[in-house]
Amino acid sequence: MLKEILSISGKPGLFKLINNTANALIVESLLDGKRFPAYSNAKIIALEDISIYTEDEDMPLKTVFKRMYEKEEGKPAINHKESSAAITNYIESVIPEYDADRVYVSDMRKMIQWYNLLLDKNLLNFDEPEEEKKEE
């Protein structure tokens, strides 16, 4: 689900991986649908590789999105432009075990914005089977 959805540092929104060339990735903006090359000097990360600091072990972003989806019953979350207190209260209700010292309000806003964007584009699919551990 999140393997082909990318975040590119310095660019707003999220991007869908379209193609991989020798020196760039061809991506499409989920905000406006425009395609462009993302070169290797840009900091590019797949949402699948992002996790949230918690008191125990890190929580994959997919798990966070699933909790948000269940809390909101498949509807959009609060607006990412709400007050810092409202954002913090919302994330505490979704991830009570998050590490308050290492997860900043800016990170929370980004998670909420990404969740709402992916939900709007029908890209949240929690029915996909988790990758099984290597067969013995």
Tab-separated table of C-alpha atoms in Angstrom, residues 13-135:
chain	number	residue	atom	x	y	z
A	13	GLY	CA	2.297	16.630	-0.535
A	14	LEU	CA	2.952	13.040	-1.487
A	15	PHE	CA	3.990	11.420	-4.730
A	16	LYS	CA	3.229	8.154	-6.474
A	17	LEU	CA	6.147	6.283	-8.025
A	18	ILE	CA	5.497	5.893	-11.753
A	19	ASN	CA	8.820	4.636	-13.111
A	20	ASN	CA	12.446	4.178	-12.152
A	21	THR	CA	15.074	5.389	-14.643
A	22	ALA	CA	18.857	5.208	-14.492
A	23	ASN	CA	19.340	8.540	-12.711
A	24	ALA	CA	15.870	9.570	-11.486
A	25	LEU	CA	12.474	8.399	-10.338
A	26	ILE	CA	9.452	9.520	-12.321
A	27	VAL	CA	6.823	10.562	-9.790
A	28	GLU	CA	3.297	11.944	-9.941
A	29	SER	CA	2.019	14.445	-7.401
A	30	LEU	CA	-1.074	13.289	-5.520
A	31	LEU	CA	-2.045	16.954	-5.132
A	32	ASP	CA	-2.180	18.048	-8.775
A	33	GLY	CA	-1.336	14.953	-10.851
A	34	LYS	CA	1.741	16.518	-12.457
A	35	ARG	CA	4.618	14.182	-13.288
A	36	PHE	CA	8.284	15.075	-12.979
A	37	PRO	CA	11.669	13.441	-12.375
A	38	ALA	CA	12.959	13.224	-8.811
A	39	TYR	CA	16.730	12.981	-8.898
A	40	SER	CA	18.936	11.109	-6.468
A	41	ASN	CA	20.125	14.324	-4.784
A	42	ALA	CA	16.597	14.847	-3.368
A	43	LYS	CA	15.773	13.197	-0.064
A	44	ILE	CA	13.120	10.658	-1.065
A	45	ILE	CA	11.521	8.182	1.320
A	46	ALA	CA	8.699	5.686	0.882
A	47	LEU	CA	5.936	5.972	3.471
A	48	GLU	CA	6.398	2.253	4.080
A	49	ASP	CA	9.823	3.034	5.580
A	50	ILE	CA	8.555	5.670	8.027
A	51	SER	CA	7.726	4.830	11.620
A	52	ILE	CA	6.696	6.786	14.707
A	53	TYR	CA	8.621	6.795	17.967
A	54	THR	CA	6.709	5.183	20.820
A	55	GLU	CA	7.624	4.336	24.404
A	56	ASP	CA	8.318	0.731	23.373
A	57	GLU	CA	9.302	0.039	19.781
A	58	ASP	CA	8.721	2.195	16.726
A	59	MET	CA	5.262	1.967	15.119
A	60	PRO	CA	5.046	1.725	11.316
A	61	LEU	CA	3.143	4.556	9.645
A	62	LYS	CA	0.726	2.000	8.167
A	63	THR	CA	-0.317	1.021	11.704
A	64	VAL	CA	-0.827	4.680	12.619
A	65	PHE	CA	-2.994	5.204	9.524
A	66	LYS	CA	-4.999	2.073	10.339
A	67	ARG	CA	-5.671	3.351	13.871
A	68	MET	CA	-6.727	6.730	12.469
A	69	TYR	CA	-8.997	4.998	9.948
A	70	GLU	CA	-10.633	2.911	12.684
A	71	LYS	CA	-11.027	5.913	15.010
A	72	GLU	CA	-12.631	7.998	12.261
A	73	GLU	CA	-14.653	5.052	10.875
A	74	GLY	CA	-13.216	5.589	7.399
A	75	LYS	CA	-13.758	9.348	7.386
A	76	PRO	CA	-11.165	12.153	7.264
A	77	ALA	CA	-9.262	13.087	10.412
A	78	ILE	CA	-9.156	16.600	11.855
A	79	ASN	CA	-7.642	19.336	9.717
A	80	HIS	CA	-3.840	19.454	9.926
A	81	LYS	CA	-4.068	23.240	10.391
A	82	GLU	CA	-5.838	22.960	13.762
A	83	SER	CA	-4.127	24.339	16.867
A	84	SER	CA	-1.089	22.543	18.251
A	85	ALA	CA	-3.098	21.485	21.315
A	86	ALA	CA	-5.871	19.982	19.165
A	87	ILE	CA	-3.327	18.131	17.009
A	88	THR	CA	-1.529	16.765	20.084
A	89	ASN	CA	-4.804	15.667	21.710
A	90	TYR	CA	-5.858	13.912	18.515
A	91	ILE	CA	-2.579	12.003	18.164
A	92	GLU	CA	-2.680	11.069	21.863
A	93	SER	CA	-6.129	9.568	21.287
A	94	VAL	CA	-4.842	7.542	18.321
A	95	ILE	CA	-1.369	6.619	19.623
A	96	PRO	CA	-1.415	6.953	23.415
A	97	GLU	CA	2.021	5.350	23.628
A	98	TYR	CA	3.776	7.825	21.289
A	99	ASP	CA	7.047	9.325	22.579
A	100	ALA	CA	6.171	12.949	23.369
A	101	ASP	CA	9.855	13.904	23.559
A	102	ARG	CA	10.695	12.738	20.033
A	103	VAL	CA	7.460	13.195	18.046
A	104	TYR	CA	6.963	16.875	17.290
A	105	VAL	CA	3.728	18.686	16.425
A	106	SER	CA	5.101	19.243	12.901
A	107	ASP	CA	5.415	15.439	12.523
A	108	MET	CA	1.854	15.001	13.781
A	109	ARG	CA	0.533	17.585	11.317
A	110	LYS	CA	2.306	15.806	8.473
A	111	MET	CA	0.844	12.421	9.493
A	112	ILE	CA	-2.669	13.849	9.605
A	113	GLN	CA	-2.217	15.663	6.286
A	114	TRP	CA	-0.878	12.484	4.639
A	115	TYR	CA	-3.694	10.363	6.068
A	116	ASN	CA	-6.349	12.754	4.743
A	117	LEU	CA	-4.672	12.951	1.314
A	118	LEU	CA	-4.350	9.163	0.989
A	119	LEU	CA	-7.951	8.714	2.132
A	120	ASP	CA	-9.148	11.299	-0.401
A	121	LYS	CA	-7.294	9.482	-3.209
A	122	ASN	CA	-8.570	6.033	-2.074
A	123	LEU	CA	-5.013	4.824	-1.496
A	124	LEU	CA	-5.535	3.447	2.009
A	125	ASN	CA	-6.008	-0.309	1.751
A	126	PHE	CA	-5.673	-2.237	4.977
A	127	ASP	CA	-6.857	-5.540	3.491
A	128	GLU	CA	-3.483	-6.274	1.896
A	129	PRO	CA	-1.802	-9.193	3.649
A	130	GLU	CA	1.225	-8.307	5.715
A	131	GLU	CA	4.469	-9.675	4.357
A	132	GLU	CA	4.962	-12.991	6.067
A	133	LYS	CA	8.202	-13.875	7.744
A	134	LYS	CA	10.563	-15.857	5.560
A	135	GLU	CA	9.337	-19.388	5.118
